[in-house]
Amino acid sequence: SEETLNQVIAKAQEIQAADKNIYPANAVEQAADSLAIDLKPYLENQKDVFNNHHVVAFWKDKSKSNLRLGIDLAGGVEFLIRLVEDEDNIARKVTETDLAEDLEKNRDIAIEILRNRLEEKKIFETEISPSGESFISLKAPIVSQDEKDELQKMIEMSAKLDFRLVHENNQSELMKRLGEPEYKPIGYEYMSYLDHSVKGEPALREFFVKRRPEMRGKNIDRAFPQRDTYGNLYISLSFNSDGAKRFGQVTAGNIGRQLGVVMDGKLYSAPTIQGAIPGGQAQITGSFSVEEAQSISRALNSGSLPVKMEIGAKFDIDPTLGKETKESGVQAGLIALGCVMVFMVLYYLKAGVVACAALGVNVILVLGMLTAFGATLTLPGIAGIILTIGMAVDANVLIFERIREELNIGKALRTAIANGYDRAFTTILDSNLTTLFTAIILMNVGSGPIKGFAVTLSIGIITSMFTALFMTRLIFDLWAKSKTFVKMPMLSIVKGSSFDFLGVQKLTAIISVLLILLAVGVGIFRNVDNLGIDFTGGTQITFSYDDSKGQISANDIEAAISHKYASKVSYKTALIDTAEGDNRKLEIVIRDKSIDGEKVSPKQVVKSILNEKFPEQAFSGGQESTMGGLVGWEFSKSAMWAMFLAVLGVVLYISVRFEFAFAVASIIAVIHDVIIATGIYLVCGGELTLPVVAALLTIIGYSLNDTIVVFDRIREDLELNQEMGYKEVINLSINQTLSRTLLTSLTTLLVLVVLVLIGGVAVRDFVVVMLLGIVVGTYSSIFVASPIVAKWHKKIGAKREKEEITA
């Protein structure tokens, strides 16, 4: 009744008032449970609804926005997956040690295949790690029951594709089976499938199929669903060169025989081989739904699993960021955006209003495109958005500073605007394309958070270029038609700068070398202590607790642990529900096997801390297991490969657009920034985690963007001032772009300072690394990259010959 619902809502509001970090859905569930009210009658005709938890989860899914949020913002689901060796693999092993080693190797392969399958579904922000000796923990930002069911089917699909020959005398052998149901020829097994291609009822097709396959599907290059002329779905396969060669041999040597297509022990079809098929093309036919065909195709594209996987347990996960923390982060972002807009209006006046309009549209476009592409928004994604906001401001600053230069030499306003856009276009294009090129490589080669960051960054670059180059230009053109728009006044913080930046290059080189040595020294000294749990894994502890007297947040738990062991232990927490929803569990991963030399286990130490701090929750039980890092070796290899290709791409692009000296200087500056920012962060006691990696990726994009702007002006000045030497030209260019460099850094730092002050603990590491990176990146674009270009040319300070310029 309505009265009953009002009771639940009133109680939920009381719970929220007592705990600002609890989410509305959790408060409603807790309220209903404490009042002993069954919510199932309010959700009729829905399958898999057994308790209040399922009812709340259903309405939570129905009320969510189209933008998918990550586990840290919206929670998700965790599957504990048990790995089971195939019988064939077990038969080939001699000792338990061999089996254990083989299972560990296959586990790492399975993790990467699972990650690839999720990314095929555009779910990038997942946490997949080893758990114990024969389990994998998979956490995904999925809350709807349908998606959970689909994910479970995908997990359990091994995608082991075999091509097996059917018995030459299949029909006569099947006749023997009529009198003896268990009969089967030696080396063969009985299989069947329903043929839906005939009219009327589907026909049962029965075969004796060889146990040993003629070839496996491990050499599949691509699989995708298609429809035949009758509209029936089938899966088209194409093999790589090795697979095509083997398939050609199998078909050439067995013309006239039937070849069974078997996946995960199920026979899908058994076509007759009419002739040799050397092109490496095959089909899997059957009665597929669209979802089944897509799911099988994704599984085949991502690779077959080396082991069988069974779901050992399934849990729902609360957001790792509490409601209050999440809201404070959003509030901080809005305040930071507001501060940037106010600064732009105060500094650029009328032009600043135009920039603010473009900035607001840019943020809306980024979020809209993320929703349209089905991307997941998490902390690394927010990193990309922050960078694109900075780049959008940067593009506007470049244009406005160019317009200012044109106005200062006496050009009319309309002419100054046109020339300003024309002259800034190349700079904006070069600086954004280098960052976009890096993002595209990271998106295609990287995985997990790296791919999520790259998707958001790519979208942001495109939208920021559109708003800065086209939207603002349209506004100015419309504005210029008004008779009142005859002036464009702007403030100026740098007037007529003529500092000799290259004159202090020896001092700045010493500073850079010392900082790099400090960073490397700290890295070597701290060794494994540099790495957070995301890389090292640790001991996973799981407790049960009573939430009927008030729910606690992951942030509160972390605060309780850090209060006593702030410098002794690395940890991360997650609040989870059991699949049945009958109780609550707390999951904590601790990197160290012991805490501060304690002789007792981490489980006992943490339990005593929690029960002392939260006595009403009565933490009990406790299971310990080894938890592998979220960043495994395969993940690390893909990340390093992605970074190598990104660096190579930037070198090639800058070499073509500028010259090789500029490319080398850009890469050295990027490496310089990452090493020093990381080193300073480690000196302050930080650890390398996935949010820190996201921040370092953001620094790379920012550093490249900043450096290319300076280089573009150097290239322009080399053409305009052919009587000047490289040293004079470079100093001139740095002074000309100094206002833009300082303004862009200032606006980005403004955003980050606000996030540090009110953004909450959850984003602090990311923001601190970003702050360091912005400062170091601004320094390197002036004092590292430019001097390297100057040193590259032998005649520093000398007059250049004209033919030398044109060569």
Short mmCIF file of N, CA and C in Angstrom, two decimals, residues 221-367:
data_model
loop_
_atom_site.label_atom_id
_atom_site.label_comp_id
_atom_site.label_asym_id
_atom_site.label_seq_id
_atom_site.Cartn_x
_atom_site.Cartn_y
_atom_site.Cartn_z
N ASP A 221 41.16 -15.65 -37.48
CA ASP A 221 41.54 -14.24 -37.61
C ASP A 221 40.35 -13.33 -37.31
N ARG A 222 39.17 -13.76 -37.74
CA ARG A 222 37.98 -12.95 -37.54
C ARG A 222 36.74 -13.81 -37.60
N ALA A 223 35.78 -13.50 -36.74
CA ALA A 223 34.47 -14.16 -36.75
C ALA A 223 33.40 -13.10 -36.64
N PHE A 224 32.36 -13.21 -37.47
CA PHE A 224 31.28 -12.22 -37.41
C PHE A 224 29.98 -12.85 -37.91
N PRO A 225 28.83 -12.42 -37.34
CA PRO A 225 27.54 -12.98 -37.76
C PRO A 225 27.09 -12.41 -39.10
N GLN A 226 26.46 -13.26 -39.91
CA GLN A 226 25.88 -12.84 -41.19
C GLN A 226 24.55 -13.57 -41.39
N ARG A 227 23.82 -13.15 -42.40
CA ARG A 227 22.57 -13.82 -42.76
C ARG A 227 22.66 -14.40 -44.17
N ASP A 228 22.05 -15.58 -44.35
CA ASP A 228 22.02 -16.17 -45.68
C ASP A 228 20.84 -15.58 -46.46
N THR A 229 20.60 -16.12 -47.65
CA THR A 229 19.55 -15.57 -48.51
C THR A 229 18.15 -15.74 -47.94
N TYR A 230 18.02 -16.68 -46.99
CA TYR A 230 16.72 -16.92 -46.36
C TYR A 230 16.57 -16.15 -45.04
N GLY A 231 17.57 -15.36 -44.70
CA GLY A 231 17.50 -14.57 -43.48
C GLY A 231 17.99 -15.29 -42.24
N ASN A 232 18.52 -16.52 -42.40
CA ASN A 232 19.01 -17.27 -41.25
C ASN A 232 20.41 -16.78 -40.85
N LEU A 233 20.65 -16.68 -39.56
CA LEU A 233 21.95 -16.24 -39.06
C LEU A 233 22.96 -17.37 -39.10
N TYR A 234 24.18 -17.04 -39.50
CA TYR A 234 25.30 -17.96 -39.36
C TYR A 234 26.53 -17.14 -39.00
N ILE A 235 27.58 -17.83 -38.56
CA ILE A 235 28.82 -17.15 -38.17
C ILE A 235 29.88 -17.43 -39.20
N SER A 236 30.36 -16.38 -39.81
CA SER A 236 31.39 -16.51 -40.84
C SER A 236 32.77 -16.45 -40.18
N LEU A 237 33.64 -17.38 -40.59
CA LEU A 237 34.98 -17.47 -40.02
C LEU A 237 36.02 -17.24 -41.10
N SER A 238 37.07 -16.53 -40.75
CA SER A 238 38.24 -16.44 -41.62
C SER A 238 39.48 -16.74 -40.79
N PHE A 239 40.38 -17.55 -41.34
CA PHE A 239 41.57 -17.98 -40.61
C PHE A 239 42.78 -17.13 -41.00
N ASN A 240 43.78 -17.11 -40.11
CA ASN A 240 45.05 -16.50 -40.48
C ASN A 240 45.81 -17.45 -41.41
N SER A 241 47.01 -17.09 -41.79
CA SER A 241 47.74 -17.88 -42.80
C SER A 241 47.96 -19.33 -42.37
N ASP A 242 48.35 -19.53 -41.10
CA ASP A 242 48.56 -20.90 -40.61
C ASP A 242 47.25 -21.68 -40.59
N GLY A 243 46.18 -21.01 -40.11
CA GLY A 243 44.89 -21.69 -40.06
C GLY A 243 44.35 -21.99 -41.44
N ALA A 244 44.52 -21.06 -42.38
CA ALA A 244 44.04 -21.29 -43.75
C ALA A 244 44.77 -22.45 -44.40
N LYS A 245 46.08 -22.54 -44.14
CA LYS A 245 46.87 -23.64 -44.70
C LYS A 245 46.39 -24.99 -44.17
N ARG A 246 46.16 -25.07 -42.86
CA ARG A 246 45.72 -26.31 -42.25
C ARG A 246 44.30 -26.67 -42.69
N PHE A 247 43.42 -25.67 -42.79
CA PHE A 247 42.05 -25.93 -43.22
C PHE A 247 42.02 -26.43 -44.66
N GLY A 248 42.90 -25.85 -45.49
CA GLY A 248 43.00 -26.33 -46.86
C GLY A 248 43.44 -27.79 -46.93
N GLN A 249 44.40 -28.17 -46.06
CA GLN A 249 44.87 -29.56 -46.02
C GLN A 249 43.76 -30.51 -45.56
N VAL A 250 43.01 -30.11 -44.52
CA VAL A 250 41.93 -30.96 -43.99
C VAL A 250 40.86 -31.17 -45.05
N THR A 251 40.43 -30.11 -45.72
CA THR A 251 39.37 -30.24 -46.72
C THR A 251 39.85 -30.97 -47.96
N ALA A 252 41.11 -30.74 -48.37
CA ALA A 252 41.63 -31.42 -49.56
C ALA A 252 41.77 -32.92 -49.33
N GLY A 253 42.10 -33.33 -48.12
CA GLY A 253 42.32 -34.75 -47.85
C GLY A 253 41.08 -35.51 -47.47
N ASN A 254 39.91 -34.83 -47.38
CA ASN A 254 38.69 -35.53 -46.93
C ASN A 254 37.48 -35.15 -47.77
N ILE A 255 37.67 -34.99 -49.08
CA ILE A 255 36.57 -34.63 -49.97
C ILE A 255 35.52 -35.75 -49.94
N GLY A 256 34.27 -35.35 -49.80
CA GLY A 256 33.17 -36.31 -49.76
C GLY A 256 32.76 -36.70 -48.35
N ARG A 257 33.58 -36.38 -47.36
CA ARG A 257 33.23 -36.70 -45.97
C ARG A 257 32.58 -35.50 -45.29
N GLN A 258 31.87 -35.79 -44.23
CA GLN A 258 31.25 -34.72 -43.45
C GLN A 258 32.22 -34.25 -42.37
N LEU A 259 32.25 -32.93 -42.16
CA LEU A 259 33.14 -32.33 -41.17
C LEU A 259 32.28 -31.65 -40.10
N GLY A 260 32.35 -32.16 -38.88
CA GLY A 260 31.56 -31.60 -37.79
C GLY A 260 32.18 -30.33 -37.23
N VAL A 261 31.34 -29.32 -37.00
CA VAL A 261 31.78 -28.06 -36.39
C VAL A 261 31.32 -28.09 -34.93
N VAL A 262 32.27 -28.22 -34.00
CA VAL A 262 31.95 -28.42 -32.59
C VAL A 262 32.55 -27.27 -31.78
N MET A 263 31.71 -26.63 -30.96
CA MET A 263 32.21 -25.58 -30.07
C MET A 263 31.72 -25.84 -28.66
N ASP A 264 32.68 -25.88 -27.73
CA ASP A 264 32.39 -26.14 -26.33
C ASP A 264 31.59 -27.42 -26.15
N GLY A 265 31.97 -28.44 -26.93
CA GLY A 265 31.33 -29.75 -26.80
C GLY A 265 29.97 -29.86 -27.44
N LYS A 266 29.51 -28.84 -28.16
CA LYS A 266 28.21 -28.88 -28.82
C LYS A 266 28.39 -28.88 -30.33
N LEU A 267 27.70 -29.82 -31.01
CA LEU A 267 27.76 -29.92 -32.47
C LEU A 267 26.78 -28.92 -33.07
N TYR A 268 27.28 -28.06 -33.95
CA TYR A 268 26.44 -27.06 -34.58
C TYR A 268 26.03 -27.45 -35.99
N SER A 269 26.90 -28.09 -36.72
CA SER A 269 26.58 -28.53 -38.08
C SER A 269 27.62 -29.55 -38.51
N ALA A 270 27.31 -30.24 -39.62
CA ALA A 270 28.24 -31.24 -40.16
C ALA A 270 28.13 -31.25 -41.68
N PRO A 271 28.60 -30.19 -42.33
CA PRO A 271 28.50 -30.12 -43.79
C PRO A 271 29.42 -31.11 -44.49
N THR A 272 29.04 -31.49 -45.70
CA THR A 272 29.87 -32.39 -46.51
C THR A 272 30.92 -31.58 -47.25
N ILE A 273 32.16 -32.05 -47.23
CA ILE A 273 33.26 -31.35 -47.92
C ILE A 273 33.14 -31.64 -49.41
N GLN A 274 32.82 -30.61 -50.20
CA GLN A 274 32.64 -30.77 -51.64
C GLN A 274 33.97 -30.66 -52.40
N GLY A 275 34.93 -29.98 -51.79
CA GLY A 275 36.22 -29.81 -52.45
C GLY A 275 37.17 -29.08 -51.50
N ALA A 276 38.43 -28.95 -51.92
CA ALA A 276 39.42 -28.27 -51.08
C ALA A 276 39.04 -26.79 -50.92
N ILE A 277 39.24 -26.27 -49.70
CA ILE A 277 38.93 -24.85 -49.42
C ILE A 277 40.24 -24.19 -48.96
N PRO A 278 41.04 -23.70 -49.91
CA PRO A 278 42.35 -23.14 -49.55
C PRO A 278 42.29 -21.70 -49.04
N GLY A 279 41.15 -21.03 -49.19
CA GLY A 279 41.08 -19.60 -48.85
C GLY A 279 40.93 -19.32 -47.38
N GLY A 280 40.74 -20.36 -46.56
CA GLY A 280 40.62 -20.14 -45.12
C GLY A 280 39.30 -19.53 -44.70
N GLN A 281 38.20 -19.92 -45.37
CA GLN A 281 36.88 -19.43 -45.00
C GLN A 281 36.01 -20.60 -44.56
N ALA A 282 35.22 -20.39 -43.51
CA ALA A 282 34.32 -21.44 -43.02
C ALA A 282 33.10 -20.78 -42.39
N GLN A 283 32.10 -21.62 -42.06
CA GLN A 283 30.87 -21.10 -41.46
C GLN A 283 30.44 -22.00 -40.31
N ILE A 284 29.79 -21.38 -39.34
CA ILE A 284 29.10 -22.13 -38.28
C ILE A 284 27.62 -21.81 -38.44
N THR A 285 26.84 -22.82 -38.85
CA THR A 285 25.42 -22.62 -39.02
C THR A 285 24.67 -23.21 -37.83
N GLY A 286 23.45 -22.80 -37.66
CA GLY A 286 22.65 -23.27 -36.54
C GLY A 286 21.50 -22.33 -36.29
N SER A 287 20.69 -22.65 -35.31
CA SER A 287 19.55 -21.80 -34.97
C SER A 287 20.01 -20.76 -33.94
N PHE A 288 20.56 -19.65 -34.45
CA PHE A 288 21.10 -18.62 -33.56
C PHE A 288 20.11 -17.47 -33.40
N SER A 289 20.04 -16.94 -32.20
CA SER A 289 19.43 -15.63 -32.01
C SER A 289 20.51 -14.59 -32.31
N VAL A 290 20.10 -13.33 -32.46
CA VAL A 290 21.07 -12.28 -32.74
C VAL A 290 22.09 -12.19 -31.61
N GLU A 291 21.60 -12.27 -30.35
CA GLU A 291 22.49 -12.16 -29.19
C GLU A 291 23.48 -13.32 -29.15
N GLU A 292 22.99 -14.55 -29.45
CA GLU A 292 23.87 -15.73 -29.44
C GLU A 292 24.96 -15.60 -30.50
N ALA A 293 24.56 -15.20 -31.71
CA ALA A 293 25.53 -15.07 -32.80
C ALA A 293 26.59 -14.03 -32.46
N GLN A 294 26.16 -12.91 -31.88
CA GLN A 294 27.13 -11.87 -31.51
C GLN A 294 28.03 -12.34 -30.38
N SER A 295 27.44 -13.02 -29.41
CA SER A 295 28.22 -13.50 -28.26
C SER A 295 29.26 -14.51 -28.69
N ILE A 296 28.87 -15.47 -29.55
CA ILE A 296 29.82 -16.48 -30.02
C ILE A 296 30.92 -15.83 -30.86
N SER A 297 30.53 -14.87 -31.70
CA SER A 297 31.54 -14.19 -32.54
C SER A 297 32.55 -13.45 -31.67
N ARG A 298 32.06 -12.75 -30.64
CA ARG A 298 32.97 -12.04 -29.74
C ARG A 298 33.92 -13.01 -29.05
N ALA A 299 33.36 -14.13 -28.59
CA ALA A 299 34.18 -15.12 -27.89
C ALA A 299 35.26 -15.68 -28.80
N LEU A 300 34.91 -15.97 -30.06
CA LEU A 300 35.89 -16.51 -31.00
C LEU A 300 36.95 -15.47 -31.34
N ASN A 301 36.53 -14.20 -31.46
CA ASN A 301 37.50 -13.14 -31.77
C ASN A 301 38.48 -12.92 -30.62
N SER A 302 38.00 -13.05 -29.40
CA SER A 302 38.87 -12.81 -28.24
C SER A 302 39.77 -14.00 -27.93
N GLY A 303 39.44 -15.18 -28.48
CA GLY A 303 40.29 -16.36 -28.27
C GLY A 303 39.60 -17.41 -27.43
N SER A 304 39.99 -18.64 -27.60
CA SER A 304 39.40 -19.73 -26.82
C SER A 304 40.14 -19.86 -25.49
N LEU A 305 39.37 -20.17 -24.47
CA LEU A 305 39.94 -20.30 -23.14
C LEU A 305 40.67 -21.63 -23.00
N PRO A 306 41.84 -21.63 -22.35
CA PRO A 306 42.61 -22.87 -22.22
C PRO A 306 42.06 -23.80 -21.14
N VAL A 307 41.11 -23.32 -20.34
CA VAL A 307 40.54 -24.12 -19.25
C VAL A 307 39.04 -23.91 -19.22
N LYS A 308 38.34 -24.80 -18.52
CA LYS A 308 36.92 -24.59 -18.29
C LYS A 308 36.74 -23.63 -17.14
N MET A 309 35.68 -22.82 -17.21
CA MET A 309 35.43 -21.85 -16.15
C MET A 309 34.03 -22.05 -15.60
N GLU A 310 33.95 -22.13 -14.30
CA GLU A 310 32.68 -22.28 -13.61
C GLU A 310 32.51 -21.12 -12.64
N ILE A 311 31.28 -20.64 -12.50
CA ILE A 311 30.99 -19.55 -11.58
C ILE A 311 30.92 -20.12 -10.17
N GLY A 312 31.89 -19.73 -9.33
CA GLY A 312 31.91 -20.20 -7.96
C GLY A 312 31.00 -19.38 -7.06
N ALA A 313 30.89 -18.09 -7.31
CA ALA A 313 30.03 -17.21 -6.51
C ALA A 313 29.79 -15.93 -7.30
N LYS A 314 28.71 -15.26 -6.97
CA LYS A 314 28.36 -14.00 -7.64
C LYS A 314 27.91 -13.00 -6.58
N PHE A 315 28.46 -11.79 -6.64
CA PHE A 315 28.14 -10.76 -5.65
C PHE A 315 27.79 -9.46 -6.36
N ASP A 316 26.96 -8.67 -5.70
CA ASP A 316 26.75 -7.29 -6.13
C ASP A 316 27.67 -6.40 -5.31
N ILE A 317 28.24 -5.38 -5.95
CA ILE A 317 29.22 -4.51 -5.30
C ILE A 317 28.66 -3.11 -5.17
N ASP A 318 28.81 -2.53 -3.99
CA ASP A 318 28.48 -1.13 -3.81
C ASP A 318 29.53 -0.25 -4.49
N PRO A 319 29.19 0.99 -4.83
CA PRO A 319 30.21 1.91 -5.36
C PRO A 319 31.36 2.06 -4.38
N THR A 320 32.59 2.04 -4.88
CA THR A 320 33.75 2.19 -4.00
C THR A 320 33.90 3.63 -3.52
N LEU A 321 33.26 4.55 -4.21
CA LEU A 321 33.20 5.93 -3.72
C LEU A 321 31.84 6.15 -3.08
N GLY A 322 31.81 6.59 -1.82
CA GLY A 322 30.55 6.83 -1.14
C GLY A 322 29.77 7.96 -1.79
N LYS A 323 28.47 8.03 -1.47
CA LYS A 323 27.58 9.04 -2.06
C LYS A 323 28.11 10.45 -1.81
N GLU A 324 28.51 10.73 -0.57
CA GLU A 324 29.00 12.06 -0.24
C GLU A 324 30.29 12.37 -0.98
N THR A 325 31.16 11.37 -1.08
CA THR A 325 32.43 11.55 -1.81
C THR A 325 32.17 11.81 -3.28
N LYS A 326 31.24 11.03 -3.84
CA LYS A 326 30.90 11.20 -5.25
C LYS A 326 30.33 12.60 -5.50
N GLU A 327 29.41 13.02 -4.62
CA GLU A 327 28.79 14.33 -4.79
C GLU A 327 29.80 15.46 -4.61
N SER A 328 30.73 15.27 -3.67
CA SER A 328 31.76 16.30 -3.48
C SER A 328 32.68 16.38 -4.69
N GLY A 329 32.93 15.24 -5.32
CA GLY A 329 33.75 15.24 -6.53
C GLY A 329 33.06 15.96 -7.67
N VAL A 330 31.75 15.70 -7.85
CA VAL A 330 30.99 16.39 -8.89
C VAL A 330 30.93 17.88 -8.59
N GLN A 331 30.70 18.20 -7.32
CA GLN A 331 30.64 19.61 -6.91
C GLN A 331 31.98 20.30 -7.17
N ALA A 332 33.06 19.60 -6.86
CA ALA A 332 34.39 20.17 -7.09
C ALA A 332 34.61 20.43 -8.57
N GLY A 333 34.19 19.48 -9.40
CA GLY A 333 34.34 19.66 -10.85
C GLY A 333 33.56 20.85 -11.35
N LEU A 334 32.33 21.03 -10.86
CA LEU A 334 31.51 22.16 -11.30
C LEU A 334 32.09 23.48 -10.82
N ILE A 335 32.59 23.49 -9.58
CA ILE A 335 33.20 24.71 -9.05
C ILE A 335 34.46 25.06 -9.85
N ALA A 336 35.25 24.02 -10.15
CA ALA A 336 36.48 24.25 -10.93
C ALA A 336 36.14 24.80 -12.31
N LEU A 337 35.12 24.19 -12.94
CA LEU A 337 34.70 24.68 -14.26
C LEU A 337 34.22 26.12 -14.16
N GLY A 338 33.48 26.43 -13.09
CA GLY A 338 33.01 27.79 -12.88
C GLY A 338 34.15 28.77 -12.69
N CYS A 339 35.17 28.35 -11.93
CA CYS A 339 36.34 29.22 -11.70
C CYS A 339 37.05 29.54 -13.00
N VAL A 340 37.20 28.52 -13.85
CA VAL A 340 37.86 28.73 -15.14
C VAL A 340 37.06 29.71 -15.99
N MET A 341 35.74 29.54 -15.99
CA MET A 341 34.89 30.42 -16.79
C MET A 341 34.97 31.86 -16.28
N VAL A 342 34.93 32.03 -14.95
CA VAL A 342 35.03 33.38 -14.38
C VAL A 342 36.36 34.02 -14.75
N PHE A 343 37.44 33.24 -14.67
CA PHE A 343 38.75 33.77 -15.03
C PHE A 343 38.79 34.20 -16.49
N MET A 344 38.23 33.36 -17.38
CA MET A 344 38.24 33.69 -18.80
C MET A 344 37.46 34.97 -19.07
N VAL A 345 36.32 35.13 -18.39
CA VAL A 345 35.51 36.34 -18.59
C VAL A 345 36.24 37.57 -18.06
N LEU A 346 36.87 37.46 -16.88
CA LEU A 346 37.57 38.59 -16.30
C LEU A 346 38.80 38.99 -17.11
N TYR A 347 39.45 38.00 -17.71
CA TYR A 347 40.70 38.28 -18.41
C TYR A 347 40.45 38.68 -19.87
N TYR A 348 39.57 37.93 -20.57
CA TYR A 348 39.33 38.20 -21.99
C TYR A 348 38.04 38.96 -22.25
N LEU A 349 37.27 39.25 -21.18
CA LEU A 349 36.07 40.08 -21.28
C LEU A 349 35.06 39.50 -22.29
N LYS A 350 34.74 40.23 -23.37
CA LYS A 350 33.76 39.73 -24.34
C LYS A 350 34.18 38.39 -24.94
N ALA A 351 35.43 38.30 -25.31
CA ALA A 351 35.92 37.04 -25.89
C ALA A 351 35.83 35.91 -24.88
N GLY A 352 36.02 36.22 -23.60
CA GLY A 352 35.91 35.20 -22.56
C GLY A 352 34.52 34.62 -22.46
N VAL A 353 33.49 35.46 -22.69
CA VAL A 353 32.11 34.97 -22.69
C VAL A 353 31.92 33.93 -23.80
N VAL A 354 32.48 34.21 -24.97
CA VAL A 354 32.41 33.27 -26.09
C VAL A 354 33.12 31.97 -25.73
N ALA A 355 34.28 32.08 -25.11
CA ALA A 355 35.03 30.88 -24.72
C ALA A 355 34.25 30.04 -23.71
N CYS A 356 33.56 30.70 -22.79
CA CYS A 356 32.76 29.97 -21.78
C CYS A 356 31.62 29.20 -22.44
N ALA A 357 30.97 29.83 -23.40
CA ALA A 357 29.90 29.15 -24.12
C ALA A 357 30.44 27.90 -24.82
N ALA A 358 31.61 28.03 -25.45
CA ALA A 358 32.22 26.90 -26.13
C ALA A 358 32.62 25.81 -25.13
N LEU A 359 33.13 26.22 -23.98
CA LEU A 359 33.55 25.26 -22.96
C LEU A 359 32.36 24.46 -22.44
N GLY A 360 31.23 25.16 -22.18
CA GLY A 360 30.04 24.46 -21.71
C GLY A 360 29.52 23.48 -22.74
N VAL A 361 29.47 23.88 -24.00
CA VAL A 361 29.02 22.98 -25.07
C VAL A 361 29.98 21.80 -25.21
N ASN A 362 31.27 22.05 -25.02
CA ASN A 362 32.26 20.98 -25.15
C ASN A 362 32.02 19.87 -24.11
N VAL A 363 31.76 20.25 -22.86
CA VAL A 363 31.50 19.27 -21.81
C VAL A 363 30.25 18.47 -22.14
N ILE A 364 29.19 19.15 -22.61
CA ILE A 364 27.94 18.47 -22.97
C ILE A 364 28.16 17.48 -24.11
N LEU A 365 28.94 17.90 -25.12
CA LEU A 365 29.21 17.02 -26.25
C LEU A 365 30.01 15.79 -25.83
N VAL A 366 30.99 15.98 -24.93
CA VAL A 366 31.78 14.84 -24.46
C VAL A 366 30.89 13.82 -23.76
N LEU A 367 30.06 14.28 -22.83
CA LEU A 367 29.18 13.37 -22.10
C LEU A 367 28.17 12.71 -23.03
#
